[in-house]
Coordinates of C-alpha atoms in Angstrom, one line a residue:
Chain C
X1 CA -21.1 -8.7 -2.1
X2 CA -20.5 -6.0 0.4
X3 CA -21.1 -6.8 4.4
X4 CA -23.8 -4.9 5.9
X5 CA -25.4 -3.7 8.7
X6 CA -28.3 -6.9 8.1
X7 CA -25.3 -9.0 7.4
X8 CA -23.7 -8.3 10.7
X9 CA -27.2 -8.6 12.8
X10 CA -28.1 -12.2 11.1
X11 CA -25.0 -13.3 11.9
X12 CA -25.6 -12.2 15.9
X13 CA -29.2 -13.9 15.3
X14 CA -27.5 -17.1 14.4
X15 CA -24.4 -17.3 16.5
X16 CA -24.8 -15.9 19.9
X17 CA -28.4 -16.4 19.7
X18 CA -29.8 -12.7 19.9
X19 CA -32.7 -12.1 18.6
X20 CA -33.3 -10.2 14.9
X21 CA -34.8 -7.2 17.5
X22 CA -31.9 -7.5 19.9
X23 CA -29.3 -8.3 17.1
X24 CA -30.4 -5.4 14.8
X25 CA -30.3 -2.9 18.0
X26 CA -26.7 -4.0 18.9
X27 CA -24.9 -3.7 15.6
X28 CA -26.8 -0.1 14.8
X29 CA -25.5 0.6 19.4
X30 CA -21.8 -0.8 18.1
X31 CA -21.6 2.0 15.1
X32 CA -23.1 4.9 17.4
X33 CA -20.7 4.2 20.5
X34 CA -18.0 4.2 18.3
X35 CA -19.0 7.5 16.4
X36 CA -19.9 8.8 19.7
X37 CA -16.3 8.4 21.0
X38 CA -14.9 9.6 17.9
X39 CA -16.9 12.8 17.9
X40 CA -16.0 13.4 21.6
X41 CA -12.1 14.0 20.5
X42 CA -11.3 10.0 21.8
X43 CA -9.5 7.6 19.6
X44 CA -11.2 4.4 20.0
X45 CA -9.0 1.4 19.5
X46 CA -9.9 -2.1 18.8
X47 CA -7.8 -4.7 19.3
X48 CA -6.9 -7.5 16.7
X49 CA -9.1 -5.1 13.7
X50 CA -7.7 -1.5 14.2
X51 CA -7.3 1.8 15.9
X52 CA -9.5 4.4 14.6
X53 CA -8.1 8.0 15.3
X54 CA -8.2 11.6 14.9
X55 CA -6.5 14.3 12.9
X56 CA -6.8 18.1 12.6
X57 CA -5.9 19.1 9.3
X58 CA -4.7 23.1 8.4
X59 CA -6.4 25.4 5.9
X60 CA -4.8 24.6 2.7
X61 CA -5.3 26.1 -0.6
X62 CA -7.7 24.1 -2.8
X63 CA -9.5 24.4 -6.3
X64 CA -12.5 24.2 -7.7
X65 CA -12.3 21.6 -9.9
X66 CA -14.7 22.3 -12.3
X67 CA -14.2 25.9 -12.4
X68 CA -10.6 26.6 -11.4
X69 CA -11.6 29.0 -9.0
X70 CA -9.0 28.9 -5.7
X71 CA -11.3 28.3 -2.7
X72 CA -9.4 27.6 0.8
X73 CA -9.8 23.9 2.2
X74 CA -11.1 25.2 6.0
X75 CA -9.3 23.7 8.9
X76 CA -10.9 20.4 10.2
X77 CA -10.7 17.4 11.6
X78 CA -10.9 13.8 10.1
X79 CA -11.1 10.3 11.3
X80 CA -8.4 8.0 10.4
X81 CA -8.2 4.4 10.5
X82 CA -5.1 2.2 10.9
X83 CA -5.4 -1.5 10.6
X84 CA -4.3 -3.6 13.1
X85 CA -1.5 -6.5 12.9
X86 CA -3.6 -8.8 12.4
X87 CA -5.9 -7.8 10.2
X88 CA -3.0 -6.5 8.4
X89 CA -2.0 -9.9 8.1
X90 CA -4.9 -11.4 7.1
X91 CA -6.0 -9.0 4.3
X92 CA -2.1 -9.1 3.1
X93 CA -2.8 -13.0 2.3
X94 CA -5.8 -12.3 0.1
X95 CA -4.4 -13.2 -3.3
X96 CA -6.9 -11.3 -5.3
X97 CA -7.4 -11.4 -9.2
X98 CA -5.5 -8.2 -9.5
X99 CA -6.6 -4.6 -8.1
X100 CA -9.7 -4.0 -6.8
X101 CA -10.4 -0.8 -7.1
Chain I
X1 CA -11.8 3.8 23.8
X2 CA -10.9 0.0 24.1
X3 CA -12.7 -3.0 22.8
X4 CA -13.5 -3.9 26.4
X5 CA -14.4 0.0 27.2
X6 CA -16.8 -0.7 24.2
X7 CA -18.1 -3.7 25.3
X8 CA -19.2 -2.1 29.1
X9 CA -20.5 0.7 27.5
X10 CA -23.1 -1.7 25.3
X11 CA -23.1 -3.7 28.4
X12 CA -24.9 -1.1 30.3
X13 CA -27.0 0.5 27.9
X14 CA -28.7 -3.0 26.3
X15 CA -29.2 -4.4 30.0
X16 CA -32.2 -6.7 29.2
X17 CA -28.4 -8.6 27.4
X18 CA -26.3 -11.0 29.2
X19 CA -22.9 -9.0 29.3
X20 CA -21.2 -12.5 28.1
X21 CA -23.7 -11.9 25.3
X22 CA -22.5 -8.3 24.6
X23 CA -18.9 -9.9 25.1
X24 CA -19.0 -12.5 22.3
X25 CA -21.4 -9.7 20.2
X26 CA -18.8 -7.3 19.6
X27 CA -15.9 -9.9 18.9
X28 CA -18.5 -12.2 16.4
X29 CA -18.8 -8.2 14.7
X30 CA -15.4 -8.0 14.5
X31 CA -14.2 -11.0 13.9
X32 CA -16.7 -11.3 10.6
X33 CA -15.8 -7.9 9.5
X34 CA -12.0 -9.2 9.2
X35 CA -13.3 -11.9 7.5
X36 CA -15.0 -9.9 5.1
X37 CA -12.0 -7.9 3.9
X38 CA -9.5 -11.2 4.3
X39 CA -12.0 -12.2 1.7
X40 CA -11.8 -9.2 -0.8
X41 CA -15.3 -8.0 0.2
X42 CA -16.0 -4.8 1.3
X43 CA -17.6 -3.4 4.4
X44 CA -20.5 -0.5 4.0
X45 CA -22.0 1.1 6.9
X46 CA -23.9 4.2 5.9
X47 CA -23.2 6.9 8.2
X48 CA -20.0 5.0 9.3
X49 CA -18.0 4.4 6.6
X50 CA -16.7 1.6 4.2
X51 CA -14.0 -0.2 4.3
X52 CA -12.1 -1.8 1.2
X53 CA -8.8 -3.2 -0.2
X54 CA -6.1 -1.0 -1.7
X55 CA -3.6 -2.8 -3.9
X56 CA -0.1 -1.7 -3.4
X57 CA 1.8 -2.7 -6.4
X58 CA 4.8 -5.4 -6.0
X59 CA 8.1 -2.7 -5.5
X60 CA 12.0 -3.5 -4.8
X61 CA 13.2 -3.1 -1.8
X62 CA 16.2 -3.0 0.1
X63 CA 16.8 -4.9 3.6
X64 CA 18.3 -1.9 6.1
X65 CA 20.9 -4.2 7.7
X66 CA 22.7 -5.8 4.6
X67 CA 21.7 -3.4 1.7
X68 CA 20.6 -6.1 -0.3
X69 CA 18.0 -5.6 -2.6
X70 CA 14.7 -7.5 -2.1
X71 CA 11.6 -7.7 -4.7
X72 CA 8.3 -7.3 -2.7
X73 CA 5.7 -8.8 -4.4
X74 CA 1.8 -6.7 -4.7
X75 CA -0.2 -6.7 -1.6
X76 CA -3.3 -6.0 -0.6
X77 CA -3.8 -3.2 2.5
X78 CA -7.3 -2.2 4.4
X79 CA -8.8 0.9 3.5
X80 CA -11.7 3.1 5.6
X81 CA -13.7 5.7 4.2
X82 CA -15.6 7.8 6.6
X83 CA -19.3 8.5 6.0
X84 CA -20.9 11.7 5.8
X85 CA -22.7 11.6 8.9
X86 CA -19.2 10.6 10.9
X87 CA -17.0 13.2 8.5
X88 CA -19.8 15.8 9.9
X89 CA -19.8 15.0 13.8
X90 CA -16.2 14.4 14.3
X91 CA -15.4 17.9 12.4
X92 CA -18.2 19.9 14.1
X93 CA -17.0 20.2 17.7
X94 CA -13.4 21.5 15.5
X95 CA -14.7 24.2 13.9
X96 CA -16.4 27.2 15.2
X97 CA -17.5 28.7 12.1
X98 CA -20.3 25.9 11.0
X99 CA -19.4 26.6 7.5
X100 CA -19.7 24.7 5.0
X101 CA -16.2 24.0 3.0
X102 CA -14.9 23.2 -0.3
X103 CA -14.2 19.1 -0.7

């Protein structure tokens, strides 16, 4: 099952004793402050999980892929994220069944 | 922004919080979201992103000092995906035109 944002706010409830108000508020705060920074031009880097960071990307030629039709890709700018040592590490440990995706 | 830049920032705005509260908040977010994805799970926040697992197939390799060839065995590497409502605000302030662009 995928972690969500009701996952993350029980979890606040239970362990640091927020309540479900409080807890809810502060995860929905975490995700905002972080888009906010993002969408202000500022890399937002978090130690021990990863550095989130910015790119501006060129017009390129692209494609319609349903019609063939050649449509430029406009210039813009995209969020990257790069994972951390440590959670590098971590995940790298995860012996999966195979692929996931 | 830092972790601890983060952690003033909900400091200040969610006041009625102890900032030790805020503190050991943003690390118990964290900290379970690492989890998740040491796990296999995957992460959804809508408006945020997700984050999954890619699997990188096991490869030979070749240690830069002696040449020797080593086998690497499959791994498992962290993946985010923006969301929609982060692809659109980061890319807004970048472009002037407002239009809207082929995928």
């Amino acid at each position: 099952m995928a972690l969500t944002k009701a996952d993350m706010a029980e979890r606040l409830f239970e362990e640091v004793g927020l309540n479900k108000r409080e807890a809810k508020e502060l995860v929905e705060l975490f995700f905002e402050e972080v888009r906010s920074a993002l969408e202000a031009g500022e890399q937002v880097k978090l130690s021990g999980f990863g550095n989130f960071t910015l790119r501006d990307k060129n017009q390129r030629p692209g494609r319609n892929p349903k019609t063939g039709e050649e449509i430029p890709i406009s210039a813009r700018r995209v969020v990257t994220f790069r994972p951390g040592q440590k959670l590098k590490a971590r995940v790298e440990a995860y012996a999966g069944s195979g692929p996931q995706q | 922004m830092t972790k601890s830049e983060l952690i003033d920032i909900l400091a200040r705005k969610q006041n009625h919080l102890a900032y030790k509260d805020v503190e050991l908040s943003v690390k118990t977010l964290l900290e379970q979201m690492s989890q998740a994805l040491a796990t296999g799970d995957r992460i959804e926040i809508r408006g945020f992103g997700s984050f999954s697992l890619h699997f990188r197939p096991p490869r030979v390799g070749r240690n830069p000092k002696t040449g020797e060839t080593v086998s690497l065995p499959g791994k498992y590497v962290p993946h985010f995906k923006p969301g929609k409502e982060l692809r659109e605000r980061v890319n807004e302030p970048a472009t002037t035109t407002g239009k809207v662009a082929a995928r």
